[in-house]
mmCIF file of C-alpha atoms in Angstrom:
data_model
loop_
_atom_site.group_PDB
_atom_site.id
_atom_site.type_symbol
_atom_site.label_atom_id
_atom_site.label_comp_id
_atom_site.label_asym_id
_atom_site.label_seq_id
_atom_site.Cartn_x
_atom_site.Cartn_y
_atom_site.Cartn_z
ATOM 1 C CA MET A 8 3.688 -16.429 28.954
ATOM 2 C CA SER A 9 1.383 -13.392 28.923
ATOM 3 C CA ALA A 10 1.790 -9.696 29.716
ATOM 4 C CA ILE A 11 0.055 -6.342 29.180
ATOM 5 C CA ILE A 12 1.443 -3.596 26.900
ATOM 6 C CA ASN A 13 -0.583 -0.432 26.177
ATOM 7 C CA ASN A 14 -3.599 -2.173 27.758
ATOM 8 C CA ILE A 15 -3.249 -4.956 25.176
ATOM 9 C CA GLU A 16 -2.911 -8.549 26.363
ATOM 10 C CA ILE A 17 0.262 -10.165 25.035
ATOM 11 C CA ILE A 18 0.515 -13.940 24.614
ATOM 12 C CA LYS A 19 4.147 -14.662 23.787
ATOM 13 C CA ALA A 20 5.316 -17.302 21.318
ATOM 14 C CA LYS A 21 7.093 -20.225 22.971
ATOM 15 C CA SER A 22 10.104 -19.787 20.692
ATOM 16 C CA THR A 23 11.361 -17.362 18.055
ATOM 17 C CA LYS A 24 12.035 -17.901 14.338
ATOM 18 C CA ILE A 25 14.259 -14.849 14.054
ATOM 19 C CA ASN A 26 17.556 -16.778 14.190
ATOM 20 C CA ASP A 27 16.598 -18.601 10.974
ATOM 21 C CA VAL A 28 16.132 -15.374 8.991
ATOM 22 C CA ASP A 29 18.760 -13.963 6.631
ATOM 23 C CA PHE A 30 18.152 -10.239 7.048
ATOM 24 C CA ASP A 31 20.618 -9.450 4.252
ATOM 25 C CA ASN A 32 18.482 -11.281 1.687
ATOM 26 C CA LEU A 33 14.853 -10.557 2.463
ATOM 27 C CA LYS A 34 12.201 -11.136 -0.168
ATOM 28 C CA PHE A 35 9.187 -8.882 0.078
ATOM 29 C CA GLY A 36 6.420 -10.211 2.320
ATOM 30 C CA SER A 37 7.535 -13.840 2.510
ATOM 31 C CA VAL A 38 9.025 -14.123 6.025
ATOM 32 C CA PHE A 39 6.708 -13.432 8.961
ATOM 33 C CA SER A 40 7.425 -12.205 12.459
ATOM 34 C CA ASP A 41 6.718 -14.154 15.650
ATOM 35 C CA HIS A 42 3.448 -12.470 16.616
ATOM 36 C CA MET A 43 0.260 -10.939 15.222
ATOM 37 C CA LEU A 44 -2.539 -8.760 16.566
ATOM 38 C CA VAL A 45 -6.009 -10.335 16.556
ATOM 39 C CA CYS A 46 -9.319 -8.638 17.320
ATOM 40 C CA ASN A 47 -12.761 -10.198 16.837
ATOM 41 C CA TYR A 48 -16.069 -8.507 16.106
ATOM 42 C CA GLU A 49 -18.979 -10.420 17.629
ATOM 43 C CA ASN A 50 -22.258 -9.706 19.422
ATOM 44 C CA GLY A 51 -22.412 -6.305 17.766
ATOM 45 C CA LYS A 52 -19.058 -4.895 18.922
ATOM 46 C CA TRP A 53 -15.302 -5.195 18.591
ATOM 47 C CA GLN A 54 -13.824 -7.264 21.391
ATOM 48 C CA ALA A 55 -10.515 -6.493 23.118
ATOM 49 C CA PRO A 56 -7.522 -7.013 20.786
ATOM 50 C CA LYS A 57 -4.703 -9.385 21.738
ATOM 51 C CA VAL A 58 -1.174 -10.001 20.537
ATOM 52 C CA THR A 59 -0.772 -13.739 19.936
ATOM 53 C CA PRO A 60 1.800 -16.018 18.302
ATOM 54 C CA TYR A 61 1.721 -15.906 14.494
ATOM 55 C CA GLU A 62 -0.211 -19.045 13.555
ATOM 56 C CA PRO A 63 -2.872 -20.365 11.172
ATOM 57 C CA ILE A 64 -6.489 -19.406 11.730
ATOM 58 C CA THR A 65 -9.475 -21.759 11.476
ATOM 59 C CA LEU A 66 -12.657 -20.801 9.623
ATOM 60 C CA ASP A 67 -15.905 -22.581 8.860
ATOM 61 C CA PRO A 68 -16.376 -23.419 5.142
ATOM 62 C CA SER A 69 -19.452 -21.184 5.180
ATOM 63 C CA ALA A 70 -17.494 -18.142 6.433
ATOM 64 C CA LYS A 71 -18.726 -15.259 4.299
ATOM 65 C CA ILE A 72 -15.242 -14.138 3.296
ATOM 66 C CA PHE A 73 -15.125 -17.174 0.988
ATOM 67 C CA HIS A 74 -18.457 -16.410 -0.649
ATOM 68 C CA TYR A 75 -19.052 -12.664 -0.676
ATOM 69 C CA GLY A 76 -15.575 -11.174 -0.454
ATOM 70 C CA GLN A 77 -15.889 -8.822 2.518
ATOM 71 C CA SER A 78 -12.163 -8.240 2.865
ATOM 72 C CA ILE A 79 -10.116 -5.044 3.197
ATOM 73 C CA PHE A 80 -6.495 -4.311 4.039
ATOM 74 C CA GLU A 81 -3.826 -1.664 4.473
ATOM 75 C CA GLY A 82 -0.094 -1.547 3.835
ATOM 76 C CA MET A 83 2.344 0.204 6.180
ATOM 77 C CA LYS A 84 5.998 0.060 7.198
ATOM 78 C CA ALA A 85 7.979 0.412 10.413
ATOM 79 C CA TYR A 86 11.563 1.647 10.388
ATOM 80 C CA LYS A 87 14.350 1.559 12.962
ATOM 81 C CA ASP A 88 16.943 4.329 13.000
ATOM 82 C CA ALA A 89 20.583 4.293 14.156
ATOM 83 C CA ASP A 90 19.481 4.992 17.732
ATOM 84 C CA GLU A 91 17.089 2.004 17.752
ATOM 85 C CA LYS A 92 14.044 4.279 17.695
ATOM 86 C CA VAL A 93 11.044 2.862 15.819
ATOM 87 C CA TRP A 94 9.093 5.011 13.363
ATOM 88 C CA LEU A 95 5.861 4.781 11.381
ATOM 89 C CA PHE A 96 4.828 6.967 8.443
ATOM 90 C CA ARG A 97 1.419 8.672 8.598
ATOM 91 C CA PRO A 98 -0.239 5.754 10.455
ATOM 92 C CA LEU A 99 -3.482 7.605 11.152
ATOM 93 C CA ASP A 100 -3.967 7.999 7.405
ATOM 94 C CA ASN A 101 -3.870 4.213 7.128
ATOM 95 C CA PHE A 102 -6.311 3.856 10.017
ATOM 96 C CA ASN A 103 -8.738 6.376 8.514
ATOM 97 C CA ARG A 104 -8.556 4.758 5.081
ATOM 98 C CA LEU A 105 -9.169 1.315 6.598
ATOM 99 C CA ASN A 106 -12.431 2.612 8.052
ATOM 100 C CA ILE A 107 -13.360 4.297 4.747
ATOM 101 C CA SER A 108 -12.901 0.899 3.081
ATOM 102 C CA ALA A 109 -14.821 -0.805 5.900
ATOM 103 C CA LYS A 110 -17.813 1.491 5.495
ATOM 104 C CA ARG A 111 -17.987 0.876 1.726
ATOM 105 C CA LEU A 112 -17.983 -2.912 2.233
ATOM 106 C CA ALA A 113 -20.492 -2.846 5.143
ATOM 107 C CA ILE A 114 -17.812 -3.915 7.631
ATOM 108 C CA PRO A 115 -18.023 -2.460 11.169
ATOM 109 C CA GLU A 116 -15.587 0.430 11.616
ATOM 110 C CA LEU A 117 -12.690 -0.108 14.006
ATOM 111 C CA PRO A 118 -11.930 2.042 17.094
ATOM 112 C CA GLU A 119 -8.781 4.124 16.664
ATOM 113 C CA ASN A 120 -7.228 3.025 19.973
ATOM 114 C CA TYR A 121 -7.600 -0.657 19.046
ATOM 115 C CA PHE A 122 -5.682 -0.001 15.844
ATOM 116 C CA MET A 123 -2.980 2.298 17.208
ATOM 117 C CA GLU A 124 -2.417 0.785 20.656
ATOM 118 C CA GLY A 125 -2.593 -2.722 19.224
ATOM 119 C CA LEU A 126 -0.073 -1.883 16.516
ATOM 120 C CA LYS A 127 2.313 -0.265 18.997
ATOM 121 C CA ALA A 128 2.086 -3.279 21.320
ATOM 122 C CA LEU A 129 2.788 -5.630 18.420
ATOM 123 C CA LEU A 130 5.809 -3.599 17.314
ATOM 124 C CA GLU A 131 7.178 -3.531 20.855
ATOM 125 C CA VAL A 132 6.947 -7.317 21.146
ATOM 126 C CA ASP A 133 8.532 -7.881 17.723
ATOM 127 C CA SER A 134 10.933 -4.916 17.755
ATOM 128 C CA ASP A 135 13.903 -7.170 16.944
ATOM 129 C CA TRP A 136 12.218 -8.039 13.642
ATOM 130 C CA ILE A 137 12.495 -4.473 12.320
ATOM 131 C CA PRO A 138 15.528 -4.519 9.988
ATOM 132 C CA LYS A 139 18.026 -1.687 9.863
ATOM 133 C CA ASN A 140 19.572 -2.592 6.490
ATOM 134 C CA GLU A 141 19.390 0.159 3.881
ATOM 135 C CA GLY A 142 16.181 -0.179 1.862
ATOM 136 C CA SER A 143 14.640 -2.689 4.267
ATOM 137 C CA SER A 144 11.741 -2.226 6.659
ATOM 138 C CA LEU A 145 9.130 -4.148 8.596
ATOM 139 C CA TYR A 146 6.121 -4.360 6.302
ATOM 140 C CA ILE A 147 2.840 -4.164 8.226
ATOM 141 C CA ARG A 148 -0.392 -5.667 6.918
ATOM 142 C CA PRO A 149 -3.583 -4.742 8.814
ATOM 143 C CA PHE A 150 -6.676 -6.455 7.403
ATOM 144 C CA ILE A 151 -10.316 -7.177 8.220
ATOM 145 C CA PHE A 152 -12.445 -9.961 6.802
ATOM 146 C CA ALA A 153 -15.858 -11.561 7.319
ATOM 147 C CA SER A 154 -15.555 -14.597 9.587
ATOM 148 C CA GLY A 155 -19.283 -14.986 10.255
ATOM 149 C CA ASN A 156 -20.966 -18.041 8.776
ATOM 150 C CA GLY A 157 -23.811 -18.533 6.309
ATOM 151 C CA PHE A 158 -24.664 -18.758 2.622
ATOM 152 C CA HIS A 159 -27.180 -15.913 2.704
ATOM 153 C CA ALA A 160 -26.008 -12.965 0.596
ATOM 154 C CA SER A 161 -25.771 -10.357 3.342
ATOM 155 C CA PRO A 162 -23.094 -8.753 5.518
ATOM 156 C CA ALA A 163 -21.569 -11.095 8.088
ATOM 157 C CA ASP A 164 -22.299 -10.912 11.807
ATOM 158 C CA ALA A 165 -18.673 -11.600 12.786
ATOM 159 C CA TYR A 166 -15.324 -10.260 11.550
ATOM 160 C CA LYS A 167 -11.632 -10.564 12.301
ATOM 161 C CA PHE A 168 -9.165 -7.698 12.396
ATOM 162 C CA ILE A 169 -5.568 -8.906 12.197
ATOM 163 C CA ILE A 170 -2.197 -7.193 11.853
ATOM 164 C CA CYS A 171 0.691 -9.325 10.579
ATOM 165 C CA THR A 172 4.228 -8.106 9.945
ATOM 166 C CA ALA A 173 6.989 -9.215 7.609
ATOM 167 C CA PRO A 174 10.613 -7.986 7.528
ATOM 168 C CA SER A 175 11.182 -7.129 3.887
ATOM 169 C CA GLY A 176 13.748 -5.868 1.445
ATOM 170 C CA ALA A 177 12.996 -3.621 -1.512
ATOM 171 C CA TYR A 178 9.704 -4.366 -3.291
ATOM 172 C CA PHE A 179 10.939 -3.582 -6.790
ATOM 173 C CA SER A 180 14.419 -3.338 -8.191
ATOM 174 C CA GLY A 181 15.049 -1.404 -11.367
ATOM 175 C CA LYS A 182 12.584 0.135 -13.769
ATOM 176 C CA VAL A 183 9.493 -1.512 -15.190
ATOM 177 C CA LYS A 184 7.960 -1.553 -18.648
ATOM 178 C CA VAL A 185 4.177 -1.171 -18.714
ATOM 179 C CA LEU A 186 1.278 -1.710 -21.103
ATOM 180 C CA ILE A 187 -1.557 0.814 -21.344
ATOM 181 C CA GLU A 188 -4.756 -1.203 -20.957
ATOM 182 C CA GLU A 189 -7.372 -0.803 -23.688
ATOM 183 C CA LYS A 190 -9.964 -3.428 -22.716
ATOM 184 C CA TYR A 191 -10.021 -4.355 -19.033
ATOM 185 C CA SER A 192 -10.774 -1.998 -16.143
ATOM 186 C CA ARG A 193 -9.524 -1.958 -12.591
ATOM 187 C CA SER A 194 -12.693 -0.331 -11.231
ATOM 188 C CA ALA A 195 -15.807 1.604 -12.198
ATOM 189 C CA ASN A 196 -17.804 4.652 -11.144
ATOM 190 C CA GLY A 197 -19.874 3.881 -8.064
ATOM 191 C CA GLY A 198 -17.732 0.825 -7.332
ATOM 192 C CA VAL A 199 -15.082 0.065 -4.738
ATOM 193 C CA GLY A 200 -11.947 1.234 -6.558
ATOM 194 C CA PHE A 201 -11.237 3.859 -3.882
ATOM 195 C CA ALA A 202 -11.274 1.157 -1.172
ATOM 196 C CA LYS A 203 -8.450 -1.263 -0.436
ATOM 197 C CA ALA A 204 -10.692 -4.245 -1.067
ATOM 198 C CA GLY A 205 -9.087 -7.602 -1.780
ATOM 199 C CA GLY A 206 -11.274 -8.149 -4.850
ATOM 200 C CA ASN A 207 -9.842 -5.070 -6.551
ATOM 201 C CA TYR A 208 -6.475 -6.783 -6.696
ATOM 202 C CA ALA A 209 -7.840 -10.193 -7.692
ATOM 203 C CA GLY A 210 -9.444 -8.564 -10.728
ATOM 204 C CA GLN A 211 -6.080 -7.105 -11.789
ATOM 205 C CA PHE A 212 -4.207 -10.386 -11.983
ATOM 206 C CA TYR A 213 -5.573 -11.724 -15.297
ATOM 207 C CA PRO A 214 -5.002 -8.552 -17.398
ATOM 208 C CA THR A 215 -1.556 -8.268 -15.819
ATOM 209 C CA GLN A 216 -0.753 -11.851 -16.811
ATOM 210 C CA LEU A 217 -1.728 -11.020 -20.395
ATOM 211 C CA ALA A 218 0.606 -8.005 -20.312
ATOM 212 C CA ILE A 219 3.457 -10.123 -18.926
ATOM 213 C CA GLU A 220 2.981 -12.586 -21.790
ATOM 214 C CA LYS A 221 3.539 -9.664 -24.173
ATOM 215 C CA GLY A 222 6.812 -8.716 -22.469
ATOM 216 C CA TYR A 223 5.641 -6.064 -19.996
ATOM 217 C CA GLN A 224 5.858 -6.139 -16.201
ATOM 218 C CA GLN A 225 2.726 -4.187 -15.338
ATOM 219 C CA VAL A 226 -0.460 -2.577 -16.634
ATOM 220 C CA ILE A 227 -1.410 1.087 -16.701
ATOM 221 C CA TRP A 228 -5.119 1.183 -15.974
ATOM 222 C CA THR A 229 -7.394 3.492 -17.909
ATOM 223 C CA ASP A 230 -10.921 4.673 -17.152
ATOM 224 C CA ASP A 231 -13.720 2.111 -17.376
ATOM 225 C CA ASN A 232 -15.866 4.032 -19.854
ATOM 226 C CA THR A 233 -13.678 5.281 -22.716
ATOM 227 C CA HIS A 234 -10.165 4.012 -21.829
ATOM 228 C CA GLU A 235 -8.980 7.491 -22.784
ATOM 229 C CA TYR A 236 -7.643 8.528 -19.372
ATOM 230 C CA ILE A 237 -4.661 7.133 -17.447
ATOM 231 C CA GLU A 238 -5.594 6.328 -13.848
ATOM 232 C CA GLU A 239 -3.263 3.921 -12.008
ATOM 233 C CA ALA A 240 -0.143 1.818 -12.594
ATOM 234 C CA GLY A 241 -0.606 -1.768 -11.458
ATOM 235 C CA ALA A 242 -1.490 -1.539 -7.765
ATOM 236 C CA MET A 243 -0.015 1.966 -7.479
ATOM 237 C CA ASN A 244 -0.967 5.555 -8.173
ATOM 238 C CA ILE A 245 0.726 6.981 -11.239
ATOM 239 C CA PHE A 246 2.664 10.195 -11.899
ATOM 240 C CA VAL A 247 3.656 11.578 -15.305
ATOM 241 C CA ARG A 248 6.295 14.266 -15.846
ATOM 242 C CA ILE A 249 5.839 16.339 -18.989
ATOM 243 C CA ASN A 250 8.690 18.833 -19.359
ATOM 244 C CA ASP A 251 9.128 20.000 -15.747
ATOM 245 C CA THR A 252 5.534 19.513 -14.577
ATOM 246 C CA LEU A 253 4.478 16.532 -12.481
ATOM 247 C CA ILE A 254 0.927 15.364 -13.213
ATOM 248 C CA THR A 255 -1.301 12.842 -11.445
ATOM 249 C CA GLY A 256 -4.987 12.057 -11.789
ATOM 250 C CA PRO A 257 -7.536 13.209 -9.196
ATOM 251 C CA THR A 258 -8.916 10.684 -6.727
ATOM 252 C CA SER A 259 -12.400 9.365 -7.442
ATOM 253 C CA ASP A 260 -14.580 6.292 -6.975
ATOM 254 C CA ARG A 261 -12.041 4.505 -9.168
ATOM 255 C CA ILE A 262 -8.716 5.777 -7.829
ATOM 256 C CA LEU A 263 -7.219 4.996 -4.428
ATOM 257 C CA ASP A 264 -6.348 7.958 -2.222
ATOM 258 C CA GLY A 265 -2.752 6.813 -1.854
ATOM 259 C CA ILE A 266 -0.790 7.996 1.176
ATOM 260 C CA THR A 267 2.464 8.007 -0.814
ATOM 261 C CA ARG A 268 0.626 9.893 -3.574
ATOM 262 C CA LYS A 269 -0.481 12.603 -1.142
ATOM 263 C CA SER A 270 3.023 12.829 0.281
ATOM 264 C CA ILE A 271 4.616 13.227 -3.145
ATOM 265 C CA ILE A 272 2.207 16.030 -4.080
ATOM 266 C CA GLN A 273 2.821 17.890 -0.823
ATOM 267 C CA LEU A 274 6.583 17.393 -0.969
ATOM 268 C CA ALA A 275 6.822 18.455 -4.632
ATOM 269 C CA GLU A 276 4.831 21.610 -3.938
ATOM 270 C CA ALA A 277 7.100 22.427 -0.980
ATOM 271 C CA GLU A 278 10.145 21.942 -3.261
ATOM 272 C CA ASN A 279 8.667 24.269 -5.933
ATOM 273 C CA ILE A 280 8.207 21.427 -8.411
ATOM 274 C CA PRO A 281 5.199 22.291 -10.601
ATOM 275 C CA VAL A 282 2.363 19.844 -9.833
ATOM 276 C CA GLU A 283 -0.983 19.408 -11.561
ATOM 277 C CA VAL A 284 -3.750 17.157 -10.219
ATOM 278 C CA ARG A 285 -5.954 16.612 -13.257
ATOM 279 C CA LYS A 286 -7.099 14.021 -15.721
ATOM 280 C CA ILE A 287 -4.360 12.760 -18.051
ATOM 281 C CA THR A 288 -5.311 11.425 -21.461
ATOM 282 C CA VAL A 289 -3.529 8.527 -23.107
ATOM 283 C CA LYS A 290 -3.308 10.706 -26.214
ATOM 284 C CA GLU A 291 -1.439 13.410 -24.262
ATOM 285 C CA VAL A 292 1.100 10.913 -22.939
ATOM 286 C CA VAL A 293 1.661 9.305 -26.352
ATOM 287 C CA GLU A 294 2.125 12.706 -28.019
ATOM 288 C CA ALA A 295 4.530 13.789 -25.279
ATOM 289 C CA ALA A 296 6.530 10.596 -25.800
ATOM 290 C CA LYS A 297 6.682 11.291 -29.529
ATOM 291 C CA ASN A 298 7.739 14.939 -29.237
ATOM 292 C CA GLY A 299 10.244 14.357 -26.434
ATOM 293 C CA SER A 300 8.457 16.296 -23.687
ATOM 294 C CA LEU A 301 7.638 13.132 -21.697
ATOM 295 C CA LYS A 302 10.499 12.946 -19.209
ATOM 296 C CA GLU A 303 9.325 10.481 -16.557
ATOM 297 C CA MET A 304 6.562 8.153 -15.449
ATOM 298 C CA PHE A 305 6.468 6.361 -12.112
ATOM 299 C CA GLY A 306 4.186 4.466 -9.779
ATOM 300 C CA ALA A 307 3.767 5.480 -6.144
ATOM 301 C CA GLY A 308 2.740 3.264 -3.241
ATOM 302 C CA THR A 309 3.709 2.059 0.218
ATOM 303 C CA ALA A 310 5.601 -1.078 -0.797
ATOM 304 C CA ALA A 311 7.962 0.426 -3.398
ATOM 305 C CA VAL A 312 7.514 4.111 -2.437
ATOM 306 C CA ILE A 313 8.328 5.083 -6.047
ATOM 307 C CA SER A 314 8.766 2.661 -8.946
ATOM 308 C CA PRO A 315 10.206 4.254 -12.130
ATOM 309 C CA ILE A 316 8.776 3.277 -15.515
ATOM 310 C CA SER A 317 11.277 2.804 -18.336
ATOM 311 C CA GLY A 318 8.777 2.660 -21.182
ATOM 312 C CA PHE A 319 5.219 1.809 -22.184
ATOM 313 C CA GLY A 320 3.324 0.049 -24.905
ATOM 314 C CA PHE A 321 0.129 1.213 -26.586
ATOM 315 C CA LYS A 322 -1.637 -0.127 -29.695
ATOM 316 C CA ASP A 323 1.280 -2.404 -30.662
ATOM 317 C CA GLU A 324 3.789 0.455 -30.421
ATOM 318 C CA ASP A 325 6.475 0.817 -27.765
ATOM 319 C CA PHE A 326 7.782 4.087 -26.351
ATOM 320 C CA ASP A 327 10.987 4.383 -24.335
ATOM 321 C CA LEU A 328 11.456 7.114 -21.772
ATOM 322 C CA PRO A 329 14.715 9.063 -21.713
ATOM 323 C CA GLU A 330 17.550 8.123 -19.357
ATOM 324 C CA LEU A 331 17.937 11.173 -17.139
ATOM 325 C CA GLU A 332 20.685 11.739 -14.599
ATOM 326 C CA ASP A 333 18.560 13.741 -12.150
ATOM 327 C CA THR A 334 14.981 12.525 -11.950
ATOM 328 C CA TYR A 335 12.016 13.603 -9.892
ATOM 329 C CA ALA A 336 11.486 9.935 -9.050
ATOM 330 C CA SER A 337 14.882 9.404 -7.436
ATOM 331 C CA TYR A 338 14.873 12.800 -5.701
ATOM 332 C CA LEU A 339 11.365 12.450 -4.246
ATOM 333 C CA LYS A 340 11.943 8.841 -3.196
ATOM 334 C CA LYS A 341 15.083 9.796 -1.295
ATOM 335 C CA ARG A 342 13.357 12.736 0.379
ATOM 336 C CA ILE A 343 10.457 10.540 1.511
ATOM 337 C CA THR A 344 12.580 7.605 2.671
ATOM 338 C CA ASP A 345 14.933 9.959 4.545
ATOM 339 C CA ILE A 346 11.930 11.311 6.426
ATOM 340 C CA GLN A 347 10.574 7.812 7.041
ATOM 341 C CA THR A 348 13.869 6.555 8.463
ATOM 342 C CA ASN A 349 14.595 9.655 10.589
ATOM 343 C CA LYS A 350 17.625 10.704 8.531
ATOM 344 C CA THR A 351 16.353 14.226 7.977
ATOM 345 C CA GLU A 352 13.961 16.792 9.387
ATOM 346 C CA ASP A 353 10.236 16.169 8.978
ATOM 347 C CA PRO A 354 8.611 19.542 8.237
ATOM 348 C CA PHE A 355 5.256 17.877 7.504
ATOM 349 C CA ALA A 356 4.871 15.955 10.812
ATOM 350 C CA TRP A 357 4.478 12.697 8.888
ATOM 351 C CA ARG A 358 6.814 10.650 11.050
ATOM 352 C CA TYR A 359 5.334 8.911 14.111
ATOM 353 C CA GLU A 360 7.588 7.560 16.855
ATOM 354 C CA VAL A 361 6.499 4.288 18.438
ATOM 355 C CA LYS A 362 7.113 4.471 22.185
#
């Protein structure tokens, strides 16, 4: 059965999987909705997107994604409020960042209406998949990869843009203990660290495994040259609270311009929380931990929103953060999630109703 929504062709799945899903016990990103958006780039332009049943895709063994890694993605969430209205959070920021990533990896940039109208059509078809349980959401994964064939080391001549969705519970539960990295780097000056390129994350897995073997859950990445400056926490931006001041590093070639990061900075400033966007040295953090002025550290990203850090390791020494009753992390997370889920006013115009 086919239909048209927002000028997007809809090819409906013959049956639904939704009745087999336990929405009270959702793991993150492991259960997938009935449909996906698919759009192909060929003959020098993006073709009309379609919503199709969620299903495997077939690629030639010489498809350039396998050989040269032209692959980018975004992470978003859809929420449903008590009145069954569907909301997104700053979706145009995701669209713009996808095209920033595309340009850096020589991937053709995507038209805005294909992204937005396609996403809205997909969410309308799979609206029943958006959970209303506290802490749950419909995770949205837009991605583009090189589907064109050939072993020649050059950009592909064909690409696929796909959006898949997955009803998900909380990404992290509890606090994490992290290791400050002294050898490996997440990215380098002039590289692709600012892009959401798949290879950035592949390169993180091995150092993270080494940290896990030492008893930590994640790695705090430091700069590629001196390893003197704290830059990111795992796959998230990082914030450090020293006394009452919230500090995060500036964006650069190496640091992703996180949408949650930007939101936290803007929200904190509006709430008169002192914020500094500047380089943070490892030495400064260690000294603050030793003298008691280090109050909080947390990661910030779409999946977890805010993930508190309970302690960190550096040069074979562990440092525990204090247990505070009222934290910036919990306060800012609640403020952001209340805006996302339409439980409070949105003075920043971040919330986007899907209709």
